Coordinates of C-alpha atoms in Angstrom, one line a residue:
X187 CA 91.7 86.0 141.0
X188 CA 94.0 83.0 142.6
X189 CA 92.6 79.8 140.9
X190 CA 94.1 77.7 144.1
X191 CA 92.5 77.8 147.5
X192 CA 94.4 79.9 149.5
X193 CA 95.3 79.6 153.3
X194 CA 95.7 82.3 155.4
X195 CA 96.6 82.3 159.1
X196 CA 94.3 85.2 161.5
X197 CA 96.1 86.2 164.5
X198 CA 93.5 88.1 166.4
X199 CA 92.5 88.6 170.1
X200 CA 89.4 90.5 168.8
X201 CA 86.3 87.8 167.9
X202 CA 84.4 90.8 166.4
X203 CA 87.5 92.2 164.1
X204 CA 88.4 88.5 163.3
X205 CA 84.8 88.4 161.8
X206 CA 85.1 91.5 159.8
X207 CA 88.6 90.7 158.4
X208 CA 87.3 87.2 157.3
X209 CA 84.2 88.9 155.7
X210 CA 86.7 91.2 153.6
X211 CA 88.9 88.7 152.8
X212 CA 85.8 85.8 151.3
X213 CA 84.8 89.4 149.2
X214 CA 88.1 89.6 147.7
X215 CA 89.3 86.1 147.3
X216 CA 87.0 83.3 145.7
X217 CA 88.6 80.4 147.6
X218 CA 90.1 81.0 150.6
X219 CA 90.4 79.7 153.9
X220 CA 91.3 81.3 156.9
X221 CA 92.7 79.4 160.0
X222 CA 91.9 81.7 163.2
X223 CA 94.9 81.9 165.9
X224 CA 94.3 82.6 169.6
X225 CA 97.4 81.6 171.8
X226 CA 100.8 80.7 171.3
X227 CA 100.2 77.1 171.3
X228 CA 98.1 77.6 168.1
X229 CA 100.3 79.5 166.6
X230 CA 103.1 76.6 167.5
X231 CA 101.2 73.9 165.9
X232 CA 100.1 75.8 162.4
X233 CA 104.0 76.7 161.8
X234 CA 104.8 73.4 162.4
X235 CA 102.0 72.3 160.0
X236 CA 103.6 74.5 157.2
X237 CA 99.6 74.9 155.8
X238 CA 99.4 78.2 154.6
X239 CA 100.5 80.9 152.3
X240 CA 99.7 84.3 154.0
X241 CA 99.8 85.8 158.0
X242 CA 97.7 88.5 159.1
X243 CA 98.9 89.8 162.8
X244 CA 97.6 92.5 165.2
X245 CA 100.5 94.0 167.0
X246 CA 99.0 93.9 170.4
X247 CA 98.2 90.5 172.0
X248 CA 97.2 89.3 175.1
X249 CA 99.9 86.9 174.6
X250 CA 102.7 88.2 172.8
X251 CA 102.5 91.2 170.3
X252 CA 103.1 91.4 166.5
X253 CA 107.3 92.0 166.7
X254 CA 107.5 88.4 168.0
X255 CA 105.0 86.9 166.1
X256 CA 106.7 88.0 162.9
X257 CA 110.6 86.8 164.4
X258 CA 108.8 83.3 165.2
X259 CA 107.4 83.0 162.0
X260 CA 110.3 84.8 159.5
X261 CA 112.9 82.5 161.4
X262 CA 110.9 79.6 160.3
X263 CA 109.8 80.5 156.6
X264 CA 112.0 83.6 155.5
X265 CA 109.6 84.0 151.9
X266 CA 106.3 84.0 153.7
X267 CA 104.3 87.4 153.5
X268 CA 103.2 88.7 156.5
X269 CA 100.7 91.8 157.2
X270 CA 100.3 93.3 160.3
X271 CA 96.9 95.2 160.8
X272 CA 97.1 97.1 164.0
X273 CA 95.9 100.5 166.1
X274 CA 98.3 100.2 168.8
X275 CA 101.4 100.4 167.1
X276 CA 103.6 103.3 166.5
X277 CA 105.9 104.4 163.9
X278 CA 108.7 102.7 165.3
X279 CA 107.3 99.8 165.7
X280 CA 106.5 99.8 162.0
X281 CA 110.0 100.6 161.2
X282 CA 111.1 98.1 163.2
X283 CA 108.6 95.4 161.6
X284 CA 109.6 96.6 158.5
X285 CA 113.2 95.4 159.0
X286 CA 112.3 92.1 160.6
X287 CA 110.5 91.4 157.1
X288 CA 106.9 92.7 157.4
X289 CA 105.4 93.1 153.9
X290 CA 102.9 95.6 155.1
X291 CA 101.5 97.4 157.7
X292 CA 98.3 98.8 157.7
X293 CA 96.4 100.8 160.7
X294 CA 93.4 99.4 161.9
X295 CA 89.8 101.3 161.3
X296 CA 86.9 101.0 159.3
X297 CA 87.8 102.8 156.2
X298 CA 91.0 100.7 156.3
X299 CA 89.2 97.4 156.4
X300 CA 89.7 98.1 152.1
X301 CA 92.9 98.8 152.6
X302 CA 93.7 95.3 154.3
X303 CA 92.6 93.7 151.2
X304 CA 94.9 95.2 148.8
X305 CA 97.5 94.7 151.3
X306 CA 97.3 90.9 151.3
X307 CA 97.0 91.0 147.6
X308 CA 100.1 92.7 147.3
X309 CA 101.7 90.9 149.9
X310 CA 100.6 87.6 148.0
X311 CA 101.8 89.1 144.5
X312 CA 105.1 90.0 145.6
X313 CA 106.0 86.6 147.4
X314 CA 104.7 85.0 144.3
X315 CA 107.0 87.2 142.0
X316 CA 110.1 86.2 144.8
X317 CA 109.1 82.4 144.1
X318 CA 109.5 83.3 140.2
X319 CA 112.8 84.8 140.1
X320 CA 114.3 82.1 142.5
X321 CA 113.2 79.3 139.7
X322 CA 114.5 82.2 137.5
X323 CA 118.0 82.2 139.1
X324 CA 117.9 78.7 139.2
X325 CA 117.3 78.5 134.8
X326 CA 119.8 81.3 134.4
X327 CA 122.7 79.2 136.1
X328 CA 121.8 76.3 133.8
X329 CA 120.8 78.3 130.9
X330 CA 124.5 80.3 131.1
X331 CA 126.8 77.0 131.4
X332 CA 124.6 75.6 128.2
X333 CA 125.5 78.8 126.1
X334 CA 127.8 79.0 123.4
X335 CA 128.7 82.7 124.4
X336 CA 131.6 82.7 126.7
X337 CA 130.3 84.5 130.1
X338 CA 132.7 85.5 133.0
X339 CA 133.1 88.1 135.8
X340 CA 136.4 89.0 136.6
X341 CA 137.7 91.7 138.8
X342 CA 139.3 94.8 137.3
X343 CA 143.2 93.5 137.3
X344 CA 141.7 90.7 134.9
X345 CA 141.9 88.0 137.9
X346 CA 139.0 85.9 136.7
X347 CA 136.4 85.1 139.4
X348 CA 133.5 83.0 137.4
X349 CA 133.1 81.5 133.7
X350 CA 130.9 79.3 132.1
X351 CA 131.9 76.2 129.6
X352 CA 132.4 78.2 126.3
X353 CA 134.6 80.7 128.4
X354 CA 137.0 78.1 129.3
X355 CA 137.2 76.7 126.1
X356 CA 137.8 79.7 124.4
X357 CA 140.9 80.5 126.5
X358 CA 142.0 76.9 125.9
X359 CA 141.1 75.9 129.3
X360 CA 139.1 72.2 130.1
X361 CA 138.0 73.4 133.3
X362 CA 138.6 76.3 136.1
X363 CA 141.8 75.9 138.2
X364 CA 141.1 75.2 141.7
X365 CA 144.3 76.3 143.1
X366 CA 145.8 78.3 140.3
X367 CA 144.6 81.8 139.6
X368 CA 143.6 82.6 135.9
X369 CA 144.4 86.3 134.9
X370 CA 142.8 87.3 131.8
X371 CA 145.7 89.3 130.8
X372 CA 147.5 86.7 129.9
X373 CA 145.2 85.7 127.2
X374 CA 145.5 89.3 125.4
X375 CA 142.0 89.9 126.7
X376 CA 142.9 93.1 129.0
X377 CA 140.4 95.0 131.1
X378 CA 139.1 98.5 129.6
X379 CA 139.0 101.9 131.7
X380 CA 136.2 101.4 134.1
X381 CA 136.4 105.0 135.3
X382 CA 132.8 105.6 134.1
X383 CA 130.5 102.8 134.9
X384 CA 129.1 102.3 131.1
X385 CA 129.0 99.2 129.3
X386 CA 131.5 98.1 126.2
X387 CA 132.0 96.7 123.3
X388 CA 134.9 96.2 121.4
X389 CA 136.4 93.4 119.1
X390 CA 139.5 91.3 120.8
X391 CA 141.9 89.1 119.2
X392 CA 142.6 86.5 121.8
X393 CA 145.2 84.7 122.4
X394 CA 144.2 81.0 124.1
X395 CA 146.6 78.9 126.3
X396 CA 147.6 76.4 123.1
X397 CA 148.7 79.4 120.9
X398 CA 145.6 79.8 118.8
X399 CA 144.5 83.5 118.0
X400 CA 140.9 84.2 118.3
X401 CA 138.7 87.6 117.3
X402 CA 136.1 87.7 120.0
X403 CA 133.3 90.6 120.5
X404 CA 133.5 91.8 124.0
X405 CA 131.0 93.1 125.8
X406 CA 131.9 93.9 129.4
X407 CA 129.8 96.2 132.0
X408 CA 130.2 97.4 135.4
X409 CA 129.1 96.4 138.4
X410 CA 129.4 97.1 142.4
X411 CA 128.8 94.8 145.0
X412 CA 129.7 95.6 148.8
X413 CA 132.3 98.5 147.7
X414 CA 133.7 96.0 145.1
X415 CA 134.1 96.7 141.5
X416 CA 133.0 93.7 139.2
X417 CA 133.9 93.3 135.3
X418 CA 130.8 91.2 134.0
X419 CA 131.9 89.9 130.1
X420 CA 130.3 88.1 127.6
X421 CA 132.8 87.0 124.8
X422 CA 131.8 85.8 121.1
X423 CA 134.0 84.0 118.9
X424 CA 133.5 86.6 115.8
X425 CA 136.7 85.4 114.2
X426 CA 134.5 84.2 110.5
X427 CA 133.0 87.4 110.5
X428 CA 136.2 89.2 111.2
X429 CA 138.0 87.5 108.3
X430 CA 135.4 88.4 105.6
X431 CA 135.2 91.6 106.7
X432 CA 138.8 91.7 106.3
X433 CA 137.8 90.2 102.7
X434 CA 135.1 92.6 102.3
X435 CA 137.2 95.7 103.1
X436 CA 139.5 94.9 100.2
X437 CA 136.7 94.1 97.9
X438 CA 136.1 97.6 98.5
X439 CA 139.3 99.0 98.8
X440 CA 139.2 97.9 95.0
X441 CA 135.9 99.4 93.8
X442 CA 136.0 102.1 95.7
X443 CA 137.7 104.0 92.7
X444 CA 135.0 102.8 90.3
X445 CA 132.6 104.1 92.1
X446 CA 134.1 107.5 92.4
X447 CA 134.5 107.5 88.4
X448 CA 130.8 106.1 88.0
X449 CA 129.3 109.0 90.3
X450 CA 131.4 111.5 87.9
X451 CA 129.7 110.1 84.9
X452 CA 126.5 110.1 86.2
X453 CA 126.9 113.9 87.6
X454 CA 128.0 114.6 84.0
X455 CA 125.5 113.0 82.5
X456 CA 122.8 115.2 85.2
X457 CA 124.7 118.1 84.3
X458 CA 124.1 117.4 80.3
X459 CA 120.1 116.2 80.7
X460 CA 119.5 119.6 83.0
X461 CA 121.3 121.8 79.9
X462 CA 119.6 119.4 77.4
X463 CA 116.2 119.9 79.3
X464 CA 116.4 123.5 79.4
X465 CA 117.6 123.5 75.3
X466 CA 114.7 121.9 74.3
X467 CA 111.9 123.6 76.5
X468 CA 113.4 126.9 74.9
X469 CA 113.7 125.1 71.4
X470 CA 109.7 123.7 71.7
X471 CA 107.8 126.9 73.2
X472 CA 109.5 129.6 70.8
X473 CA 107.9 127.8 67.8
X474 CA 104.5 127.6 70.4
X475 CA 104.8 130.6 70.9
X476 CA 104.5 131.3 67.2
X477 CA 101.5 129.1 66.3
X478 CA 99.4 131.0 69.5
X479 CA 100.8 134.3 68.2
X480 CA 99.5 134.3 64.1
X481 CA 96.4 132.3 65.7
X482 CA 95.3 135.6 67.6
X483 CA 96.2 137.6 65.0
X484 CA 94.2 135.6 62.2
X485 CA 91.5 136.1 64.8
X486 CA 91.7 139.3 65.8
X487 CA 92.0 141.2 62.0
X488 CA 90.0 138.5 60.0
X489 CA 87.2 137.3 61.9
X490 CA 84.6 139.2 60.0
X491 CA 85.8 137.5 57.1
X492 CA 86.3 133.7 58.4
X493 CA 83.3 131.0 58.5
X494 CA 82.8 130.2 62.4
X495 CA 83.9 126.9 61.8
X496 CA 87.3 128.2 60.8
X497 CA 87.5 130.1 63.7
X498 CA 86.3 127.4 66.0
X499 CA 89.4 125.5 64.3
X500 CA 91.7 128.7 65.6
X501 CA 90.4 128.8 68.8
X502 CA 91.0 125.1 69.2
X503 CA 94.9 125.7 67.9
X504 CA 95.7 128.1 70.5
X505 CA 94.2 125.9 73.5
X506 CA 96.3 123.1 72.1
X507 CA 99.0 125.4 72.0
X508 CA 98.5 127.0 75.4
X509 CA 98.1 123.1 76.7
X510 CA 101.1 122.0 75.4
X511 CA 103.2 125.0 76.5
X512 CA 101.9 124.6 79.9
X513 CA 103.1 120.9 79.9
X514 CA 106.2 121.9 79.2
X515 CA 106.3 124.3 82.2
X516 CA 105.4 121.6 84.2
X517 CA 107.8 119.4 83.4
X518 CA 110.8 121.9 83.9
X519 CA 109.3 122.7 87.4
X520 CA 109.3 118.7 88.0
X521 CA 112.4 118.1 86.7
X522 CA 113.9 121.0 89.0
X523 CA 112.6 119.1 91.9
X524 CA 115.7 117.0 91.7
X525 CA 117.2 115.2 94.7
X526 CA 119.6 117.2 95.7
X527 CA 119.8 119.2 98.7
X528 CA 117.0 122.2 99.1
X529 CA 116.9 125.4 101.2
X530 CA 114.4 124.8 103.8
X531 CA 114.0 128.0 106.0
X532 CA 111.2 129.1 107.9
X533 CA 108.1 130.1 105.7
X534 CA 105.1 132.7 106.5
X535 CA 102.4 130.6 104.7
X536 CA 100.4 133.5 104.4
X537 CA 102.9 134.8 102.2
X538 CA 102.8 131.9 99.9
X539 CA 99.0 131.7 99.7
X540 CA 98.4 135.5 99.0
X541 CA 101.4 135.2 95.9
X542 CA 99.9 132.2 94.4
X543 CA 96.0 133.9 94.9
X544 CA 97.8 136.7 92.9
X545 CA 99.0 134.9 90.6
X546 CA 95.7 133.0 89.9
X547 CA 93.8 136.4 90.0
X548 CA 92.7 136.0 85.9
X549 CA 91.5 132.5 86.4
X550 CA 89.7 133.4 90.0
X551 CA 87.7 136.1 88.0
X552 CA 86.8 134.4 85.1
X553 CA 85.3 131.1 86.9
X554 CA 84.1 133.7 89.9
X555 CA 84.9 131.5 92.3
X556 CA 84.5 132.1 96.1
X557 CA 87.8 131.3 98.2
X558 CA 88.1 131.4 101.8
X559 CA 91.2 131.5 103.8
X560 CA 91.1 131.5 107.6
X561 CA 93.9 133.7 109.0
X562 CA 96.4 134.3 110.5
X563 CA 97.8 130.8 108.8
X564 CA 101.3 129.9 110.9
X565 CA 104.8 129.5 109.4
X566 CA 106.7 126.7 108.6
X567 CA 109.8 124.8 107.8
X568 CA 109.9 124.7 104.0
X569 CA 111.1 126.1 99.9
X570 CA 109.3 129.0 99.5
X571 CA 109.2 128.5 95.6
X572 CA 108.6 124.7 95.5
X573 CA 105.7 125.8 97.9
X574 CA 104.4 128.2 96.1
X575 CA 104.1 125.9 93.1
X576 CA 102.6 123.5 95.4
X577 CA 99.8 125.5 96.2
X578 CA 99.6 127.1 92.6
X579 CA 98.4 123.5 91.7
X580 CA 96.1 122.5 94.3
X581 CA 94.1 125.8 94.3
X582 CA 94.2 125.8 90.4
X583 CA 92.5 122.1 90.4
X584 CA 90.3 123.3 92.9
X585 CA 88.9 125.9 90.9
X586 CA 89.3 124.3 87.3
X587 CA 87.6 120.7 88.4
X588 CA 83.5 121.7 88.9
X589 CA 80.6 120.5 87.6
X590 CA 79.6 122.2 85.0
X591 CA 77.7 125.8 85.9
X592 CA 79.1 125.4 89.6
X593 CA 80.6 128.5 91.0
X594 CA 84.0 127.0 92.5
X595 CA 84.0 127.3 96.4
X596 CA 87.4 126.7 98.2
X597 CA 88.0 126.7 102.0
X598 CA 91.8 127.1 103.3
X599 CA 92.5 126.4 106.8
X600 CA 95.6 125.0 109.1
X601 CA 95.5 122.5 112.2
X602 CA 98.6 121.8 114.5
X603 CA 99.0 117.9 115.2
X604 CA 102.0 116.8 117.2
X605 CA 104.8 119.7 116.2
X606 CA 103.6 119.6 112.1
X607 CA 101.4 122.1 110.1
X608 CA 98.3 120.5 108.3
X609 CA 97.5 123.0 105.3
X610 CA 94.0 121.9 104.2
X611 CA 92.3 123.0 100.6
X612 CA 88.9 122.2 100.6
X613 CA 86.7 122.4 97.3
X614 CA 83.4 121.1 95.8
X615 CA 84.4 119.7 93.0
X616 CA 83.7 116.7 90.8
X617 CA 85.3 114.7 93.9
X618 CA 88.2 111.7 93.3
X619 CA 86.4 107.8 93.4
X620 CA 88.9 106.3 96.8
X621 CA 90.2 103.4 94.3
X622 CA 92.1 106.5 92.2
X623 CA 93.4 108.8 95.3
X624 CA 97.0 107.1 95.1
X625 CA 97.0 106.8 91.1
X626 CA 96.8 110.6 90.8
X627 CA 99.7 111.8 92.2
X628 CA 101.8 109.8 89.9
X629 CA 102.7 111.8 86.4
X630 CA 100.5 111.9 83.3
X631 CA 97.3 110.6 85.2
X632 CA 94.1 111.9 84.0
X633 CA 91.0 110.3 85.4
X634 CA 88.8 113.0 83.4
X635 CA 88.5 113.5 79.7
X636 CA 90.6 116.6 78.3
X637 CA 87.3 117.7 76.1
X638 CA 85.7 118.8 79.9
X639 CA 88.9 119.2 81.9
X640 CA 91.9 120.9 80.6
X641 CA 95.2 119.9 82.2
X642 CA 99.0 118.0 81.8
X643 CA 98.5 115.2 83.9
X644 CA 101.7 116.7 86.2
X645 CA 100.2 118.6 88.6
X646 CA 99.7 116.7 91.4
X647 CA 102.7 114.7 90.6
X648 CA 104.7 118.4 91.1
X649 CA 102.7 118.4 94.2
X650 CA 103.7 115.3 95.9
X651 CA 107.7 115.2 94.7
X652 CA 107.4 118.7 95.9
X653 CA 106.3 117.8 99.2
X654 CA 108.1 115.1 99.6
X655 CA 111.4 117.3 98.8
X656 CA 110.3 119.5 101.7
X657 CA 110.2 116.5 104.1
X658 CA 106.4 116.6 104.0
X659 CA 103.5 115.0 103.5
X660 CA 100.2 115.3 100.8
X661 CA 97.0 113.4 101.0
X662 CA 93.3 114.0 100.1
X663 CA 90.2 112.8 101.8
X664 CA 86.9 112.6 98.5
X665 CA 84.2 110.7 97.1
X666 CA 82.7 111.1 93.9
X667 CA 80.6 113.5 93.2
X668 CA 81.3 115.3 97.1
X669 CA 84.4 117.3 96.5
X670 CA 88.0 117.2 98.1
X671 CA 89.5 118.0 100.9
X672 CA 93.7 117.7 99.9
X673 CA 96.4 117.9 102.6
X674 CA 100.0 119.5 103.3
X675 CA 101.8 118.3 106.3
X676 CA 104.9 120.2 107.2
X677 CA 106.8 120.3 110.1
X678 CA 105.8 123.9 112.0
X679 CA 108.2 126.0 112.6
X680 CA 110.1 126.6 115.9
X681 CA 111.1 130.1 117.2
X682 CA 113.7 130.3 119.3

């Protein structure tokens, strides 16, 4: 609402439709007051007065009509609003009121009455919004001669039309010639190719009347006035940053070779971890492999002849063993998810859940847990094998983390949000406090103890750098006690 009274001038034969504009008008405005004009001599006197902010006209006067009403009164005060709220007129008339300045004009009947009001608003909002950007123009002109930034216009042989201060002084001049023409040419600052009207930007070395060279950053754009092409510029002196970049570029021009020779090294030294890596997995679960093997067979041929707390010490070497090899799995699938480039391809995620359900078939039996998958499940952008391990993981936790004499229940399920693929594993596990659902996605966490929960601390650490490889997402929504619901967001897969 206006927080000033406002004046508005009523020019209306009609006593009864004066009364019923003025009624709309006190609804809409909380302080307003409305002088009421009959004849031409009242009309006179209250343009003379210059005391108010707003007309409202009929067209059709006993004493004139709305056309000259809005000449006598644009020809006086060119910025005040006028609305003309009439059933007599026609289109042409509108047209014609239109040109001569009318803000609005709105036909005259009792459902329009509303209409009237939001006319005068707008009216009274957009000759507010003209008063603005006058005072606006007005700050600009001051605001551009204060600048440091040289700003001119110039027309496209480089004669220079307008400049500001800095400009001047940039080109060595104390102030613009009144008689002599100033080309911009002749200061090395030439015009671009203004054949497409798109602004520019492009570093200059100027040359300034006294001989001094300058680097200046020119931006210049393109504008037409009255079938005239305009070069509007703004010029910054950039020649410090210009000469350490100059500084900069040999810097690098010198390391440059380092770095080549460092990246070698380092690729080298990748190349001799990976082989290294590999070497010592092979070199750690043949020996494994061993232990597990004379374990079962200790067990299998001598059992009737071993004290059960000897073979509840075997039984206890080949989990180690069987834990220890799978660490070392783990961390040869983690270590292949290097950063380096991956295939991503579309994927049928179907395809990958059915593979890793097959290859969890053994464990699904002998915890007899109850999985759920709601198909069809969509494809996607992603690895099929760094998938596949992805999901290996989650379902595995799923079905290995349970209270104890819990029958593992999974739901699997996919929702489309904005162009990605939310892959969603639901369990009812022992559930993840909220304080520990960042912590376990980093490597070696273990929030439960190994005597309850067997596991290498990686998985959800291959899950994540996984993920993230693929350009995706993980997260998992628990509490305590209320099982997990873990997350994959990948980006779904376009056919074209």
């Amino acid at each position: 609402m206006l927080t000033q009274r406002l004046r508005i001038l009523l020019i209306n034969d009609d006593s009864d439709e004066r009364i019923l504009i003025i009624q709309q008008l006190e609804q809409e405005f909380d302080e307003v007051h409305i002088e009421q004009i009959l004849d031409a001599q009242g009309l006179t006197q209250l343009i003379n007065s210059e005391n108010f902010d707003l007309v409202i006209t009929d067209y059709d006067l006993t004493w004139t009509n709305g056309i000259e009403v809005l000449r006598a009164i644009k020809a006086r005060y060119p910025e005040k609003p006028i609305v003309m709220f009439t059933n007599t007129g026609s289109q042409e008339i509108a047209v014609q009121a239109m040109k001569l300045g009318l803000d609005d004009y709105v036909i005259k009947s009792t459902e329009h009455y509303i209409r009237l009001r939001v006319a005068v608003r707008n009216a009274l909002a957009r000759s507010q919004e003209r008063k603005r950007s006058f005072i606006l123009d007005l700050r600009l002109q001051s605001l551009v001669e204060r600048l440091n930034v040289g700003v001119f216009r110039a027309l496209p042989n480089g004669q220079l039309l307008e400049a500001n201060s800095a400009f001047l002084r940039l080109i060595g001049l104390e102030a613009f010639p009144a008689e002599q023409e100033v080309n911009l040419n002749d200061y090395a600052l030439q015009i671009g190719d203004y054949s497409q009207s798109k602004p520019s930007e492009r570093e200059v070395e100027l040359q300034s009347s006294d001989g001094r060279k300058v680097w200046v950053l020119l931006n210049e754009a393109v504008t037409k006035f009255d079938g005239t092409t305009l070069i509007d510029g703004l010029v910054e002196d950039i020649t410090e940053r210009v000469h350490a970049q100059m500084q900069i570029q040999q810097l690098n021009a010198t390391l440059e070779q380092r770095v080549i020779e460092r990246t070698q090294q380092l690729e080298q030294a990748n190349k001799d971890l990976e082989t290294f890596t590999y070497s010592m997995s092979h070199d750690i679960r043949e020996p494994l492999r061993t232990i597990s093997g004379f374990a079962k067979i200790i067990l299998e041929d001598f059992s009737d002849r071993l004290e059960s707390t000897v073979q509840d010490y075997l039984q206890r070497i080949l989990m180690a063993a069987q834990t220890l090899d799978n660490l070392v799995q783990n961390l040869l699938i983690y270590s292949s998810f290097n950063d380096t480039d991956i295939l991503v391809q579309p994927i049928a995620l179907d395809s990958v859940l059915d593979n890793a359900l097959f290859q969890l078939e053994e464990l699904i039996q002998e915890k007899e847990a109850e999985i759920i998958v709601k198909k069809p499940l969509p494809f996607v952008m992603g690895n099929y094998y760094i998938l596949i391990q992805i999901v290996l993981n989650l379902l595995s936790n799923a079905i290995k983390f349970v209270p104890p004499n819990t029958q593992p229940q999974i739901r699997i399920w996919t929702e489309e949000d904005e162009g990605n693929i939310c892959l969603w594993v639901q369990d009812n596990g022992i559930g993840i406090a909220p304080k520990n659902q960042q912590r376990i996605f980093q490597t070696f966490i273990r929030l439960n103890s190994a005597d309850f929960y067997q596991g290498s601390g990686i998985g959800l650490a291959l899950v994540y750098k996984g993920i993230e490889q693929m350009g995706g997402k993980v997260g998992v929504q628990s509490e305590l006690g209320q099982g997990s619901r873990f997350w994959l967001q990948l980006l779904r897969y376009e056919e074209k």
